Amino acid sequence: CSKDCKKNTNSLNSKINELKSELSESDTYRTLELYRESNLESIKILENEVETLKEEKDVVDGKLPHLLKSSKDLENIIKSQRSEKVKEGVGYNAVPPPAADLYLSPKKDLS
């Protein structure tokens, strides 16, 4: 090949390498754009979940004071129904007598 042929070949090889590099950059940009779109979709989903959780929290926060008041009311009712002896001790007002003569031995027949 002549000098001009080699020069053209080198020029074409150089151009091919440039185009390959540009193609690689283009593929990288395309991939990054896909990641970006995917991330934006994920962000939207997470934002919706956060909004739902905020709404659920508001509902729970609205019910909490009512539940606390109801719990306090129940405690007061239970306390008012206990006798003084139960309040002083741990549970029983009186201990039942022992079960005596529950298991008597058979009596002998005296006849």
Tab-separated table of C-alpha atoms in Angstrom:
chain	number	residue	atom	x	y	z
A	1	CYS	CA	0.000	0.000	0.000
A	2	SER	CA	1.267	3.491	-0.776
A	3	LYS	CA	1.922	6.262	1.662
A	4	ASP	CA	-1.459	7.831	0.926
A	5	CYS	CA	-3.170	4.454	1.386
A	6	LYS	CA	-1.546	4.022	4.807
A	7	LYS	CA	-2.468	7.570	5.720
A	8	ASN	CA	-6.105	6.963	4.738
A	9	THR	CA	-6.140	3.646	6.600
A	10	ASN	CA	-4.786	5.327	9.739
A	11	SER	CA	-7.285	8.123	9.374
A	12	LEU	CA	-10.150	5.658	8.987
A	13	ASN	CA	-8.945	3.600	11.972
A	14	SER	CA	-8.745	6.759	14.023
A	15	LYS	CA	-12.275	7.723	12.978
A	16	ILE	CA	-13.514	4.207	13.822
A	17	ASN	CA	-11.982	4.487	17.295
A	18	GLU	CA	-13.610	7.895	17.812
A	19	LEU	CA	-16.991	6.536	16.756
A	20	LYS	CA	-16.594	3.518	19.052
A	21	SER	CA	-15.796	5.855	21.915
A	22	GLU	CA	-18.826	8.028	21.115
A	23	LEU	CA	-21.012	4.939	20.877
A	24	SER	CA	-19.751	3.762	24.248
A	25	GLU	CA	-20.519	7.189	25.742
A	26	SER	CA	-23.953	7.108	24.138
A	27	ASP	CA	-24.635	3.672	25.629
A	28	THR	CA	-23.487	4.950	29.003
A	29	TYR	CA	-25.828	7.954	28.755
A	30	ARG	CA	-28.701	5.712	27.695
A	31	THR	CA	-28.046	3.378	30.629
A	32	LEU	CA	-27.840	6.303	33.036
A	33	GLU	CA	-31.099	7.690	31.671
A	34	LEU	CA	-32.791	4.313	32.254
A	35	TYR	CA	-31.466	4.261	35.824
A	36	ARG	CA	-32.697	7.814	36.314
A	37	GLU	CA	-36.197	6.933	35.071
A	38	SER	CA	-36.254	3.862	37.291
A	39	ASN	CA	-35.139	5.920	40.282
A	40	LEU	CA	-37.819	8.531	39.581
A	41	GLU	CA	-40.467	5.793	39.518
A	42	SER	CA	-39.131	4.388	42.794
A	43	ILE	CA	-39.246	7.866	44.326
A	44	LYS	CA	-42.884	8.277	43.266
A	45	ILE	CA	-43.783	4.919	44.803
A	46	LEU	CA	-41.992	5.795	48.046
A	47	GLU	CA	-43.650	9.220	48.161
A	48	ASN	CA	-47.056	7.532	47.826
A	49	GLU	CA	-46.166	5.102	50.619
A	50	VAL	CA	-45.043	7.990	52.843
A	51	GLU	CA	-48.307	9.818	52.166
A	52	THR	CA	-50.313	6.696	53.024
A	53	LEU	CA	-48.329	6.227	56.241
A	54	LYS	CA	-48.900	9.873	57.192
A	55	GLU	CA	-52.647	9.416	56.712
A	56	GLU	CA	-52.604	6.225	58.800
A	57	LYS	CA	-50.597	8.009	61.495
A	58	ASP	CA	-53.132	10.831	61.592
A	59	VAL	CA	-55.926	8.278	62.088
A	60	VAL	CA	-54.001	6.549	64.885
A	61	ASP	CA	-53.110	9.886	66.495
A	62	GLY	CA	-56.806	10.763	66.443
A	63	LYS	CA	-57.786	7.504	68.155
A	64	LEU	CA	-55.002	7.490	70.752
A	65	PRO	CA	-56.429	10.106	73.157
A	66	HIS	CA	-59.818	8.345	73.111
A	67	LEU	CA	-58.179	4.978	73.835
A	68	LEU	CA	-56.112	6.447	76.666
A	69	LYS	CA	-59.224	8.014	78.217
A	70	SER	CA	-61.142	4.735	77.851
A	71	SER	CA	-58.276	2.846	79.480
A	72	LYS	CA	-58.218	5.292	82.393
A	73	ASP	CA	-62.007	4.985	82.756
A	74	LEU	CA	-61.746	1.179	82.845
A	75	GLU	CA	-59.044	1.367	85.507
A	76	ASN	CA	-61.287	3.596	87.614
A	77	ILE	CA	-64.250	1.220	87.206
A	78	ILE	CA	-62.121	-1.774	88.209
A	79	LYS	CA	-60.723	0.076	91.236
A	80	SER	CA	-64.204	1.111	92.366
A	81	GLN	CA	-65.445	-2.493	92.268
A	82	ARG	CA	-62.703	-3.918	94.497
A	83	SER	CA	-63.381	-4.314	98.204
A	84	GLU	CA	-61.077	-2.700	100.737
A	85	LYS	CA	-59.659	-6.061	101.874
A	86	VAL	CA	-58.742	-6.953	98.305
A	87	LYS	CA	-57.086	-3.595	97.860
A	88	GLU	CA	-54.974	-4.167	100.970
A	89	GLY	CA	-53.977	-7.743	100.246
A	90	VAL	CA	-53.162	-9.601	97.113
A	91	GLY	CA	-56.367	-11.041	95.901
A	92	TYR	CA	-58.603	-13.072	98.233
A	93	ASN	CA	-60.979	-11.736	100.884
A	94	ALA	CA	-60.989	-14.950	102.903
A	95	VAL	CA	-59.172	-18.224	102.699
A	96	PRO	CA	-61.559	-21.187	102.475
A	97	PRO	CA	-61.264	-23.795	105.250
A	98	PRO	CA	-59.268	-26.905	104.489
A	99	ALA	CA	-61.186	-29.742	102.921
A	100	ALA	CA	-61.278	-32.010	105.982
A	101	ASP	CA	-63.045	-35.365	105.985
A	102	LEU	CA	-63.153	-35.300	102.264
A	103	TYR	CA	-61.428	-38.659	102.019
A	104	LEU	CA	-62.609	-40.726	104.962
A	105	SER	CA	-61.486	-44.287	105.284
A	106	PRO	CA	-64.303	-46.819	104.960
A	107	LYS	CA	-66.026	-47.598	108.293
A	108	LYS	CA	-66.096	-51.146	109.510
A	109	ASP	CA	-69.436	-52.827	109.539
A	110	LEU	CA	-70.230	-53.503	113.208
A	111	SER	CA	-73.263	-55.702	112.636
